[in-house]
Coordinates of C-alpha atoms in Angstrom, one line a residue:
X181 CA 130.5 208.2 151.6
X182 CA 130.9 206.1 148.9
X183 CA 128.6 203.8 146.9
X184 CA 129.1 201.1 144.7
X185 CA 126.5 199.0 143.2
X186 CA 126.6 195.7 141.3
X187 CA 123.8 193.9 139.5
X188 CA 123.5 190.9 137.6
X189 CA 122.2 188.0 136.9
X190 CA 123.4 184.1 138.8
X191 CA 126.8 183.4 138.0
X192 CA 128.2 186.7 136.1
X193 CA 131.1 187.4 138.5
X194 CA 129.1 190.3 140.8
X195 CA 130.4 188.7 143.9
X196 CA 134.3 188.5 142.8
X197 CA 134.2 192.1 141.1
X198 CA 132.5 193.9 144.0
X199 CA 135.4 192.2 146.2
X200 CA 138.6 193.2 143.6
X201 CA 137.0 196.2 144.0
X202 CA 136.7 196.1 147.6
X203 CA 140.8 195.6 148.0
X204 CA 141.6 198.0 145.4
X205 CA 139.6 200.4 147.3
X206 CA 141.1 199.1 150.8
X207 CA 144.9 199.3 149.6
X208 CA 144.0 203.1 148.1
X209 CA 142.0 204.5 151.1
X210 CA 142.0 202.0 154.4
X211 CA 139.3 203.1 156.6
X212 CA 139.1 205.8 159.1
X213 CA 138.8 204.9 162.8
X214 CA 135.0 205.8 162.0
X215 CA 134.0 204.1 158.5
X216 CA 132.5 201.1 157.8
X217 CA 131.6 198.7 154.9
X218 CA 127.8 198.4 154.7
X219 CA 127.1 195.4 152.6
X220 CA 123.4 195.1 151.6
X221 CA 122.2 191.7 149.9
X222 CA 119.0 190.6 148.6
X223 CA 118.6 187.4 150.6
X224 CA 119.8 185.9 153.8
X225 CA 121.6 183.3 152.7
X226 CA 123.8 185.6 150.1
X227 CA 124.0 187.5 153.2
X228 CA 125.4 184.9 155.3
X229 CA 128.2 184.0 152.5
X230 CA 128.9 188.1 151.7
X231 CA 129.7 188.2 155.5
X232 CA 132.0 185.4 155.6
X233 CA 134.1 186.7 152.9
X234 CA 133.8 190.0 154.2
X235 CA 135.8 188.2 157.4
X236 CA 138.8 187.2 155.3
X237 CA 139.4 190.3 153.4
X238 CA 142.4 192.1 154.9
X239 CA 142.2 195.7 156.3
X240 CA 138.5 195.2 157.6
X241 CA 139.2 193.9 160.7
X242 CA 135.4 193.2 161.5
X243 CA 134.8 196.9 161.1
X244 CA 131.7 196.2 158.2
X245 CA 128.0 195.5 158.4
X246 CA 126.2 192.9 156.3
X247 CA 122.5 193.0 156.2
X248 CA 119.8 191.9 153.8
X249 CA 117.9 195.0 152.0
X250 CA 114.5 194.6 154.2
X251 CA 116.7 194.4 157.4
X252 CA 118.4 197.6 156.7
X253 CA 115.3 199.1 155.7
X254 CA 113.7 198.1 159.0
X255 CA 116.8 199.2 160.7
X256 CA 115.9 203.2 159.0
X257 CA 112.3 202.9 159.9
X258 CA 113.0 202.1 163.9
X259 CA 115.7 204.9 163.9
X260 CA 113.3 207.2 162.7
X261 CA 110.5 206.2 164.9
X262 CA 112.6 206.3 167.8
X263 CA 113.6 210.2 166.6
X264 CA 110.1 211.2 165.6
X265 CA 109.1 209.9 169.3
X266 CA 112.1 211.3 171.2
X267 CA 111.3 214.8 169.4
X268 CA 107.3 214.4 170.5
X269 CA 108.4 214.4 174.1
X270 CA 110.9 217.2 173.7
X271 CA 108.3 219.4 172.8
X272 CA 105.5 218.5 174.9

């Protein structure tokens, strides 16, 4: 797995160097049959835009994930309730 974070303030570019980065990354290493791109943003509609562009970059096929920070993070929590209550009936 590979991370790759960019920060920055409105208008500095983050969006068109985390996508040259993206394709340089893409035409280096395509995907496995497995792998995804998780893109996390901060708000929805960044999120909404991020997956749009995500749809024309070549090589992706669809195969990514865009989700805004506290939906991922609600995403982990259910996971690990749904463990955490799988594992309580295993063992009772």
């Amino acid at each position: 797995m590979s991370l790759y974070f960019i920060e920055g303030h409105a208008g500095t570019g983050k969006t068109t160097r985390l996508f040259q980065r993206l394709r340089r990354a893409l035409a280096e290493c395509p995907l496995a049959d497995d792998q995804q791109i998780l893109a996390v943003t901060k708000m929805h509609g960044s999120r909404r835009r991020m997956d749009g562009q995500l749809r024309a970059v070549p090589g992706l096929r669809g195969r990514y994930r865009c989700c805004t920070a506290d939906s991922f993070a609600w995403r982990i929590v259910r996971r690990w309730r749904t463990l955490v209550s799988c594992l309580r009936n295993a063992f009772t």
